[in-house]
GROMACS .gro file of C-alpha atoms in nm:
model
  440
    1MET     CA    1 -10.144  22.458  14.658
    2GLY     CA    2  -9.829  22.647  14.757
    3ASN     CA    3  -9.623  22.330  14.776
    4LYS     CA    4  -9.737  22.228  14.430
    5LEU     CA    5  -9.660  22.570  14.282
    6LEU     CA    6  -9.308  22.581  14.425
    7PHE     CA    7  -9.194  22.223  14.467
    8LYS     CA    8  -9.359  22.032  14.185
    9HIS     CA    9  -9.081  21.900  13.964
   10ILE     CA   10  -9.070  21.989  13.596
   11ASP     CA   11  -8.822  21.919  13.319
   12ASN     CA   12  -8.499  22.115  13.376
   13SER     CA   13  -8.400  22.173  13.012
   14ALA     CA   14  -8.456  22.550  13.037
   15LEU     CA   15  -8.226  22.581  13.340
   16ILE     CA   16  -7.952  22.368  13.184
   17VAL     CA   17  -7.950  22.569  12.860
   18PHE     CA   18  -7.971  22.895  13.055
   19ARG     CA   19  -7.666  22.796  13.263
   20ILE     CA   20  -7.464  22.742  12.947
   21ILE     CA   21  -7.570  23.075  12.793
   22PHE     CA   22  -7.536  23.261  13.122
   23GLY     CA   23  -7.184  23.129  13.178
   24LEU     CA   24  -7.082  23.214  12.822
   25LEU     CA   25  -7.217  23.571  12.846
   26CYS     CA   26  -7.049  23.627  13.183
   27PHE     CA   27  -6.723  23.497  13.037
   28LEU     CA   28  -6.754  23.736  12.742
   29GLU     CA   29  -6.840  24.024  12.973
   30SER     CA   30  -6.533  23.955  13.188
   31VAL     CA   31  -6.274  23.911  12.915
   32GLY     CA   32  -6.444  24.174  12.700
   33ALA     CA   33  -6.388  24.430  12.976
   34ILE     CA   34  -6.016  24.364  12.938
   35PHE     CA   35  -5.992  24.374  12.559
   36THR     CA   36  -6.223  24.676  12.510
   37GLY     CA   37  -6.016  24.882  12.751
   38TRP     CA   38  -6.290  24.912  13.015
   39VAL     CA   39  -6.069  24.768  13.290
   40ARG     CA   40  -5.784  24.998  13.194
   41LYS     CA   41  -5.995  25.315  13.182
   42THR     CA   42  -6.205  25.242  13.489
   43LEU     CA   43  -5.986  25.046  13.727
   44VAL     CA   44  -5.621  25.076  13.620
   45GLU     CA   45  -5.574  25.438  13.512
   46SER     CA   46  -5.779  25.582  13.798
   47LYS     CA   47  -5.589  25.676  14.115
   48PHE     CA   48  -5.888  25.561  14.321
   49THR     CA   49  -6.252  25.472  14.262
   50PHE     CA   50  -6.578  25.607  14.401
   51SER     CA   51  -6.720  25.299  14.566
   52PHE     CA   52  -7.067  25.260  14.710
   53ILE     CA   53  -7.074  25.451  15.038
   54GLY     CA   54  -6.968  25.216  15.313
   55PHE     CA   55  -6.743  25.016  15.081
   56GLU     CA   56  -6.461  25.268  15.047
   57TRP     CA   57  -6.218  24.996  15.153
   58LEU     CA   58  -6.282  24.826  14.818
   59GLN     CA   59  -6.025  24.969  14.581
   60PRO     CA   60  -5.861  24.830  14.263
   61LEU     CA   61  -5.559  24.607  14.292
   62PRO     CA   62  -5.233  24.790  14.216
   63GLY     CA   63  -5.046  24.768  13.888
   64ASN     CA   64  -5.192  24.514  13.648
   65GLY     CA   65  -5.378  24.335  13.925
   66MET     CA   66  -5.725  24.411  13.788
   67TYR     CA   67  -5.640  24.244  13.457
   68PHE     CA   68  -5.564  23.922  13.644
   69TYR     CA   69  -5.875  23.977  13.856
   70TYR     CA   70  -6.100  23.993  13.551
   71ALA     CA   71  -5.922  23.698  13.389
   72ILE     CA   72  -5.989  23.485  13.698
   73MET     CA   73  -6.349  23.604  13.704
   74GLY     CA   74  -6.380  23.506  13.339
   75ALA     CA   75  -6.238  23.162  13.421
   76PHE     CA   76  -6.505  23.115  13.688
   77ALA     CA   77  -6.773  23.210  13.434
   78PHE     CA   78  -6.631  22.966  13.180
   79CYS     CA   79  -6.647  22.690  13.442
   80VAL     CA   80  -7.011  22.781  13.508
   81MET     CA   81  -7.081  22.739  13.138
   82LEU     CA   82  -6.914  22.396  13.138
   83GLY     CA   83  -7.073  22.298  13.466
   84TYR     CA   84  -6.732  22.228  13.617
   85LYS     CA   85  -6.724  22.253  13.998
   86TYR     CA   86  -7.039  22.452  13.945
   87ARG     CA   87  -7.119  22.561  14.299
   88PHE     CA   88  -6.765  22.679  14.368
   89SER     CA   89  -6.743  22.851  14.030
   90ILE     CA   90  -7.072  23.040  14.051
   91ILE     CA   91  -6.999  23.152  14.408
   92GLY     CA   92  -6.653  23.267  14.297
   93PHE     CA   93  -6.792  23.463  14.003
   94THR     CA   94  -7.073  23.615  14.212
   95LEU     CA   95  -6.837  23.738  14.484
   96MET     CA   96  -6.586  23.880  14.237
   97TRP     CA   97  -6.856  24.051  14.031
   98ALA     CA   98  -7.015  24.196  14.347
   99VAL     CA   99  -6.679  24.335  14.457
  100THR     CA  100  -6.617  24.513  14.126
  101TYR     CA  101  -6.977  24.639  14.124
  102LEU     CA  102  -6.949  24.787  14.474
  103MET     CA  103  -6.597  24.910  14.405
  104GLN     CA  104  -6.689  25.179  14.154
  105LYS     CA  105  -6.985  25.399  14.060
  106SER     CA  106  -6.842  25.599  13.771
  107SER     CA  107  -6.962  25.327  13.534
  108TYR     CA  108  -7.280  25.249  13.727
  109ASN     CA  109  -7.522  25.048  13.519
  110ASN     CA  110  -7.852  24.882  13.612
  111HIS     CA  111  -7.743  24.583  13.406
  112TYR     CA  112  -7.436  24.533  13.623
  113TYR     CA  113  -7.664  24.532  13.927
  114LEU     CA  114  -7.899  24.283  13.761
  115LEU     CA  115  -7.607  24.053  13.680
  116MET     CA  116  -7.504  24.058  14.045
  117LEU     CA  117  -7.858  23.958  14.148
  118LEU     CA  118  -7.884  23.685  13.885
  119SER     CA  119  -7.547  23.539  13.980
  120SER     CA  120  -7.660  23.528  14.342
  121ILE     CA  121  -7.978  23.346  14.238
  122MET     CA  122  -7.781  23.100  14.027
  123VAL     CA  123  -7.586  22.999  14.340
  124PHE     CA  124  -7.902  22.823  14.462
  125MET     CA  125  -7.993  22.662  14.130
  126PRO     CA  126  -7.934  22.291  14.053
  127ALA     CA  127  -7.804  22.399  13.715
  128ASN     CA  128  -7.526  22.141  13.679
  129ARG     CA  129  -7.739  21.828  13.688
  130TYR     CA  130  -7.715  21.764  13.314
  131ALA     CA  131  -7.477  21.846  13.026
  132SER     CA  132  -7.198  21.933  13.268
  133VAL     CA  133  -6.848  21.824  13.358
  134ASP     CA  134  -6.975  21.765  13.711
  135VAL     CA  135  -7.215  21.499  13.584
  136TYR     CA  136  -6.939  21.341  13.374
  137GLN     CA  137  -6.719  21.315  13.684
  138LYS     CA  138  -7.003  21.214  13.918
  139PRO     CA  139  -7.290  21.051  13.725
  140SER     CA  140  -7.497  21.005  14.042
  141ILE     CA  141  -7.590  21.377  14.045
  142LYS     CA  142  -7.753  21.358  13.701
  143ASN     CA  143  -8.114  21.470  13.708
  144PHE     CA  144  -8.370  21.556  13.444
  145SER     CA  145  -8.596  21.769  13.662
  146MET     CA  146  -8.598  22.075  13.886
  147PRO     CA  147  -8.846  22.219  14.137
  148GLN     CA  148  -9.079  22.472  13.980
  149TRP     CA  149  -8.953  22.753  14.205
  150CYS     CA  150  -8.637  22.758  13.992
  151LYS     CA  151  -8.847  22.897  13.708
  152TRP     CA  152  -9.064  23.133  13.914
  153VAL     CA  153  -8.771  23.303  14.085
  154PHE     CA  154  -8.646  23.424  13.746
  155VAL     CA  155  -8.994  23.518  13.628
  156LEU     CA  156  -9.064  23.724  13.940
  157GLN     CA  157  -8.725  23.896  13.927
  158LEU     CA  158  -8.783  23.996  13.566
  159PHE     CA  159  -9.137  24.110  13.641
  160ILE     CA  160  -9.003  24.345  13.910
  161VAL     CA  161  -8.734  24.484  13.680
  162TYR     CA  162  -8.958  24.546  13.381
  163THR     CA  163  -9.256  24.674  13.580
  164TYR     CA  164  -9.053  24.937  13.762
  165ALA     CA  165  -8.881  25.032  13.435
  166SER     CA  166  -9.223  25.087  13.274
  167VAL     CA  167  -9.378  25.280  13.562
  168ALA     CA  168  -9.073  25.509  13.592
  169LYS     CA  169  -9.131  25.629  13.234
  170PHE     CA  170  -9.464  25.788  13.323
  171TYR     CA  171  -9.331  26.137  13.366
  172PRO     CA  172  -9.348  26.445  13.138
  173ASP     CA  173  -8.997  26.440  12.989
  174TRP     CA  174  -9.041  26.082  12.872
  175LEU     CA  175  -9.402  26.118  12.757
  176ASP     CA  176  -9.326  26.424  12.542
  177THR     CA  177  -9.018  26.238  12.401
  178THR     CA  178  -8.766  26.495  12.533
  179VAL     CA  179  -8.546  26.222  12.680
  180VAL     CA  180  -8.565  25.996  12.374
  181GLU     CA  181  -8.475  26.286  12.146
  182LEU     CA  182  -8.170  26.366  12.359
  183LEU     CA  183  -8.068  26.000  12.368
  184MET     CA  184  -8.088  25.976  11.989
  185ARG     CA  185  -7.909  26.303  11.917
  186ASN     CA  186  -7.562  26.152  11.939
  187LYS     CA  187  -7.666  25.856  11.721
  188ARG     CA  188  -7.696  26.073  11.409
  189SER     CA  189  -7.372  25.938  11.263
  190TYR     CA  190  -7.491  25.575  11.275
  191PHE     CA  191  -7.479  25.400  10.940
  192LEU     CA  192  -7.819  25.384  10.762
  193VAL     CA  193  -8.034  25.445  11.073
  194GLY     CA  194  -7.870  25.763  11.205
  195GLU     CA  195  -8.107  26.011  11.040
  196LEU     CA  196  -8.408  25.787  11.095
  197LEU     CA  197  -8.342  25.798  11.470
  198GLN     CA  198  -8.378  26.177  11.462
  199GLN     CA  199  -8.739  26.168  11.340
  200LYS     CA  200  -9.010  26.273  11.585
  201VAL     CA  201  -9.238  25.986  11.490
  202VAL     CA  202  -8.957  25.745  11.579
  203HIS     CA  203  -8.915  25.918  11.916
  204TYR     CA  204  -9.283  25.868  11.997
  205PHE     CA  205  -9.265  25.507  11.883
  206LEU     CA  206  -8.966  25.440  12.106
  207ALA     CA  207  -9.106  25.631  12.405
  208TYR     CA  208  -9.448  25.469  12.414
  209GLY     CA  209  -9.326  25.139  12.274
  210GLY     CA  210  -9.078  25.126  12.563
  211ILE     CA  211  -9.355  25.177  12.819
  212LEU     CA  212  -9.574  24.909  12.661
  213PHE     CA  213  -9.291  24.660  12.614
  214ASP     CA  214  -9.161  24.691  12.970
  215GLY     CA  215  -9.510  24.678  13.117
  216LEU     CA  216  -9.648  24.388  12.912
  217ILE     CA  217  -9.355  24.166  12.817
  218ILE     CA  218  -9.369  23.934  13.120
  219PRO     CA  219  -9.750  23.887  13.134
  220LEU     CA  220  -9.772  23.828  12.758
  221LEU     CA  221  -9.482  23.582  12.759
  222LEU     CA  222  -9.662  23.389  13.033
  223PHE     CA  223  -9.985  23.388  12.827
  224LYS     CA  224  -9.951  23.106  12.574
  225PRO     CA  225 -10.155  23.261  12.284
  226THR     CA  226  -9.928  23.570  12.278
  227ARG     CA  227  -9.600  23.403  12.373
  228LYS     CA  228  -9.449  23.356  12.026
  229TYR     CA  229  -9.547  23.706  11.913
  230MET     CA  230  -9.392  23.864  12.221
  231PHE     CA  231  -9.077  23.658  12.176
  232PHE     CA  232  -9.024  23.797  11.825
  233ILE     CA  233  -9.100  24.149  11.948
  234SER     CA  234  -8.851  24.088  12.227
  235VAL     CA  235  -8.585  23.984  11.976
  236PHE     CA  236  -8.636  24.309  11.782
  237PHE     CA  237  -8.643  24.521  12.100
  238HIS     CA  238  -8.325  24.377  12.250
  239LEU     CA  239  -8.129  24.367  11.924
  240PHE     CA  240  -8.225  24.732  11.867
  241ASN     CA  241  -8.088  24.816  12.213
  242ALA     CA  242  -7.774  24.613  12.145
  243VAL     CA  243  -7.701  24.802  11.823
  244VAL     CA  244  -7.813  25.153  11.918
  245PHE     CA  245  -7.710  25.172  12.283
  246GLN     CA  246  -7.426  24.916  12.283
  247ILE     CA  247  -7.503  24.792  12.635
  248GLY     CA  248  -7.295  24.476  12.639
  249ILE     CA  249  -7.442  24.136  12.716
  250PHE     CA  250  -7.772  24.255  12.865
  251PRO     CA  251  -7.988  24.229  12.549
  252PHE     CA  252  -7.869  23.873  12.490
  253LEU     CA  253  -7.912  23.780  12.855
  254SER     CA  254  -8.268  23.915  12.838
  255LEU     CA  255  -8.340  23.696  12.537
  256ALA     CA  256  -8.199  23.395  12.723
  257PHE     CA  257  -8.466  23.442  12.988
  258SER     CA  258  -8.725  23.348  12.727
  259LEU     CA  259  -8.624  22.987  12.793
  260PHE     CA  260  -8.827  22.992  13.115
  261PHE     CA  261  -9.148  23.102  12.942
  262PHE     CA  262  -9.176  22.829  12.680
  263GLU     CA  263  -9.290  22.475  12.745
  264PRO     CA  264  -9.003  22.260  12.881
  265GLU     CA  265  -9.061  22.002  12.609
  266THR     CA  266  -9.013  22.270  12.343
  267ILE     CA  267  -8.680  22.376  12.495
  268ARG     CA  268  -8.569  22.015  12.524
  269ASN     CA  269  -8.662  21.937  12.162
  270ILE     CA  270  -8.469  22.238  12.030
  271PHE     CA  271  -8.153  22.232  12.244
  272LEU     CA  272  -8.120  21.893  12.416
  273LYS     CA  273  -8.267  21.633  12.184
  274LYS     CA  274  -8.079  21.343  12.343
  275LYS     CA  275  -8.196  21.432  12.692
  276PRO     CA  276  -8.485  21.222  12.831
  277PHE     CA  277  -8.789  21.441  12.893
  278TYR     CA  278  -8.918  21.452  13.250
  279ASN     CA  279  -9.296  21.453  13.281
  280ALA     CA  280  -9.366  21.281  13.614
  281GLU     CA  281  -9.448  21.614  13.784
  282ALA     CA  282  -9.386  21.479  14.134
  283VAL     CA  283  -9.403  21.714  14.434
  284ILE     CA  284  -9.081  21.672  14.631
  285LEU     CA  285  -9.046  21.879  14.946
  286PRO     CA  286  -8.685  21.969  15.038
  287LYS     CA  287  -8.557  21.923  15.393
  288LYS     CA  288  -8.494  22.297  15.431
  289LYS     CA  289  -8.823  22.403  15.275
  290LYS     CA  290  -8.907  22.673  15.532
  291SER     CA  291  -8.559  22.825  15.526
  292LEU     CA  292  -8.569  22.844  15.146
  293ILE     CA  293  -8.910  23.011  15.144
  294VAL     CA  294  -8.809  23.264  15.412
  295LEU     CA  295  -8.485  23.345  15.226
  296PHE     CA  296  -8.659  23.422  14.900
  297LEU     CA  297  -8.943  23.609  15.074
  298ILE     CA  298  -8.689  23.841  15.235
  299TYR     CA  299  -8.507  23.878  14.905
  300PHE     CA  300  -8.816  23.976  14.707
  301VAL     CA  301  -8.949  24.208  14.977
  302ILE     CA  302  -8.619  24.397  14.948
  303GLN     CA  303  -8.638  24.391  14.568
  304ILE     CA  304  -8.989  24.534  14.572
  305GLY     CA  305  -8.912  24.788  14.844
  306LEU     CA  306  -8.580  24.936  14.725
  307PRO     CA  307  -8.718  25.101  14.408
  308LEU     CA  308  -8.988  25.274  14.614
  309ARG     CA  309  -8.759  25.452  14.858
  310HIS     CA  310  -8.721  25.771  14.653
  311HIS     CA  311  -9.093  25.840  14.706
  312PHE     CA  312  -9.017  25.889  15.077
  313ILE     CA  313  -8.726  26.127  15.016
  314LYS     CA  314  -8.785  26.498  14.965
  315ASP     CA  315  -8.770  26.648  14.613
  316ASN     CA  316  -8.746  26.494  14.268
  317VAL     CA  317  -8.516  26.194  14.225
  318LEU     CA  318  -8.429  26.312  13.872
  319TRP     CA  319  -8.267  26.614  14.034
  320THR     CA  320  -8.130  26.486  14.364
  321GLU     CA  321  -8.035  26.130  14.252
  322GLU     CA  322  -8.134  26.017  14.604
  323GLY     CA  323  -8.292  25.674  14.565
  324HIS     CA  324  -8.199  25.646  14.197
  325ARG     CA  325  -7.963  25.351  14.215
  326LEU     CA  326  -8.095  24.995  14.256
  327SER     CA  327  -8.437  25.114  14.135
  328TRP     CA  328  -8.451  25.012  13.767
  329ARG     CA  329  -8.470  25.375  13.655
  330MET     CA  330  -8.312  25.313  13.316
  331MET     CA  331  -8.228  25.581  13.057
  332LEU     CA  332  -8.470  25.830  13.211
  333ARG     CA  333  -8.265  26.148  13.215
  334ILE     CA  334  -7.975  26.328  13.054
  335LYS     CA  335  -7.774  26.530  13.304
  336SER     CA  336  -7.478  26.760  13.257
  337GLY     CA  337  -7.300  26.977  13.507
  338SER     CA  338  -7.036  27.241  13.558
  339THR     CA  339  -6.875  27.197  13.898
  340SER     CA  340  -6.574  27.338  14.081
  341TYR     CA  341  -6.429  27.246  14.420
  342THR     CA  342  -6.274  27.508  14.646
  343VAL     CA  343  -6.047  27.406  14.933
  344GLU     CA  344  -6.009  27.640  15.232
  345ASN     CA  345  -5.739  27.601  15.493
  346LYS     CA  346  -5.932  27.657  15.818
  347LYS     CA  347  -5.625  27.789  16.000
  348THR     CA  348  -5.497  28.038  15.743
  349GLY     CA  349  -5.819  28.107  15.552
  350LYS     CA  350  -5.632  28.055  15.226
  351ARG     CA  351  -5.851  27.928  14.940
  352PHE     CA  352  -5.782  27.771  14.603
  353ILE     CA  353  -5.975  27.580  14.337
  354VAL     CA  354  -5.895  27.210  14.305
  355LYS     CA  355  -5.746  27.097  13.975
  356GLN     CA  356  -5.972  26.799  13.910
  357ASN     CA  357  -5.739  26.657  13.644
  358ASP     CA  358  -5.485  26.592  13.920
  359TYR     CA  359  -5.724  26.348  14.085
  360LEU     CA  360  -5.987  26.224  13.843
  361THR     CA  361  -6.033  26.044  13.513
  362ALA     CA  362  -6.265  26.194  13.249
  363LYS     CA  363  -6.549  25.963  13.352
  364GLN     CA  364  -6.500  26.043  13.720
  365LYS     CA  365  -6.511  26.415  13.642
  366ARG     CA  366  -6.855  26.367  13.489
  367SER     CA  367  -6.969  26.190  13.806
  368VAL     CA  368  -6.844  26.461  14.043
  369SER     CA  369  -7.028  26.717  13.830
  370THR     CA  370  -7.380  26.576  13.863
  371LYS     CA  371  -7.404  26.313  14.137
  372PRO     CA  372  -7.427  26.446  14.495
  373ASP     CA  373  -7.306  26.130  14.668
  374VAL     CA  374  -6.993  26.129  14.452
  375MET     CA  375  -6.944  26.501  14.521
  376TRP     CA  376  -6.961  26.428  14.893
  377GLN     CA  377  -6.716  26.138  14.860
  378PHE     CA  378  -6.469  26.355  14.667
  379ALA     CA  379  -6.489  26.616  14.942
  380GLN     CA  380  -6.417  26.347  15.203
  381ARG     CA  381  -6.119  26.222  15.003
  382LEU     CA  382  -5.977  26.573  14.972
  383LYS     CA  383  -6.021  26.625  15.347
  384ALA     CA  384  -5.843  26.297  15.427
  385GLU     CA  385  -5.556  26.376  15.190
  386TYR     CA  386  -5.494  26.719  15.339
  387LYS     CA  387  -5.533  26.586  15.693
  388ALA     CA  388  -5.249  26.342  15.620
  389SER     CA  389  -5.025  26.644  15.554
  390GLY     CA  390  -5.136  26.817  15.875
  391GLN     CA  391  -5.394  27.055  15.727
  392ASP     CA  392  -5.755  27.095  15.838
  393ILE     CA  393  -5.961  27.202  15.540
  394ALA     CA  394  -6.316  27.280  15.430
  395VAL     CA  395  -6.444  27.192  15.083
  396TYR     CA  396  -6.701  27.409  14.909
  397VAL     CA  397  -6.873  27.304  14.588
  398ASN     CA  398  -7.006  27.536  14.321
  399SER     CA  399  -7.219  27.321  14.094
  400LYS     CA  400  -7.471  27.402  13.823
  401VAL     CA  401  -7.664  27.116  13.667
  402SER     CA  402  -7.895  27.075  13.368
  403VAL     CA  403  -8.158  26.799  13.354
  404ASN     CA  404  -8.298  26.691  13.016
  405GLY     CA  405  -8.186  27.003  12.832
  406ARG     CA  406  -8.319  27.258  13.084
  407LYS     CA  407  -8.125  27.567  13.183
  408TYR     CA  408  -7.840  27.512  13.424
  409LYS     CA  409  -7.939  27.572  13.787
  410GLN     CA  410  -7.744  27.591  14.109
  411PHE     CA  411  -7.733  27.236  14.245
  412ILE     CA  412  -7.532  27.252  14.569
  413ASP     CA  413  -7.537  27.509  14.850
  414ARG     CA  414  -7.206  27.689  14.800
  415ASN     CA  415  -7.189  27.788  15.167
  416ILE     CA  416  -7.186  27.431  15.302
  417ASP     CA  417  -6.857  27.259  15.379
  418LEU     CA  418  -6.918  26.915  15.225
  419ALA     CA  419  -6.615  26.776  15.401
  420SER     CA  420  -6.780  26.825  15.741
  421VAL     CA  421  -7.137  26.700  15.684
  422GLU     CA  422  -7.263  26.345  15.727
  423TRP     CA  423  -7.410  26.149  15.437
  424SER     CA  424  -7.781  26.075  15.470
  425VAL     CA  425  -7.873  25.731  15.339
  426PHE     CA  426  -8.251  25.734  15.364
  427LYS     CA  427  -8.335  26.103  15.381
  428HIS     CA  428  -8.277  26.418  15.180
  429SER     CA  429  -7.950  26.606  15.217
  430ASP     CA  430  -8.038  26.973  15.270
  431TRP     CA  431  -7.722  27.094  15.095
  432ILE     CA  432  -7.878  26.975  14.768
  433LEU     CA  433  -8.084  27.277  14.660
  434THR     CA  434  -8.452  27.251  14.566
  435SER     CA  435  -8.534  27.165  14.206
  436ASP     CA  436  -8.782  27.323  13.967
  437LEU     CA  437  -8.804  27.062  13.695
  438GLU     CA  438  -9.146  27.172  13.578
  439ALA     CA  439  -8.991  27.469  13.405
  440LYS     CA  440  -8.815  27.416  13.074
   0.00000   0.00000   0.00000
């Protein structure tokens, strides 16, 4: 039964079309980051970046290097779309995207993380076996089928993403529409829909519609009687997000996943009419069957486990941020902070407040005001800089943070030298003060 579920061959039209769309969107994301100024603001103008802890050695290339970096990454994506040297191109794009993802957290986005995962999955896909330059150059690799696991890997990944996104919304500030109201407040100036987005009935529709959509979209796309209806709802949902939240390629990438939910013959008839349809449904076991199964079992155990880790860390993740990243907790809170950094020379006792503008971009300043791991990293950077000039310093942080419109509260213990404490990966850092998010 398991062999049939995973290794039965089906028509590969969905994967071929998805490769083309995926490559195109990755190309647009890469070159778009250059032309919209994202690369300049995030990676060129900054003196340094706040990388994921443990990857501090990943820093932007000097000068205009990051423009060339993103251009090369875009070229890899374009080759993926064309199916030209596919395996080399998708590996190249995946590695380069992963580096830029791990390199900076100031523009952290769940969608960037998802793109890294999807690119990694695409490395293992036989996505260049039709309608590709590779086939043109080497006709012997042409194939009209793929093992069924190619479909189910995407389905399971999406199910994990959407399910966690739905479950995370079951908390008071989302259910009473506080978060949605705050998210919509700065959309008031939008043409035609700006005032509509301020209406309470719209907030309730978006709040509870978001829970239902995230929780039901995958099961109802898999269920044939509801598939078409959910597809049209999905089109509305993702286009709404594209217009209102302006979140890049993600809405269109999400719509592209619909290819794997429709019958292969339908996809073939719409997009690849000249392609022969494969309907033999043979079960072909690969030579490295066990290795493949073990690899994906490990991968999905990690994917299921990572979003749960905040439940094992003291206090509320909305306050501490510990366990927030890599957990599909999307658009769940609005945080603002007022934070100052005081440096003390341990030898002389002299103190002064750090001028953040001397070190940080505007976006980085927002990060060091609300995110404890970034605060800790900034303290470590200050310590290293002063150590290079022969000074041993302590760094004290005075931070007040507001979550979802609540009153500002003291966030960090002002008596702790953040430059001298270790970062805790899987447990609570005691220098983050206790929250009281029940009170508004």
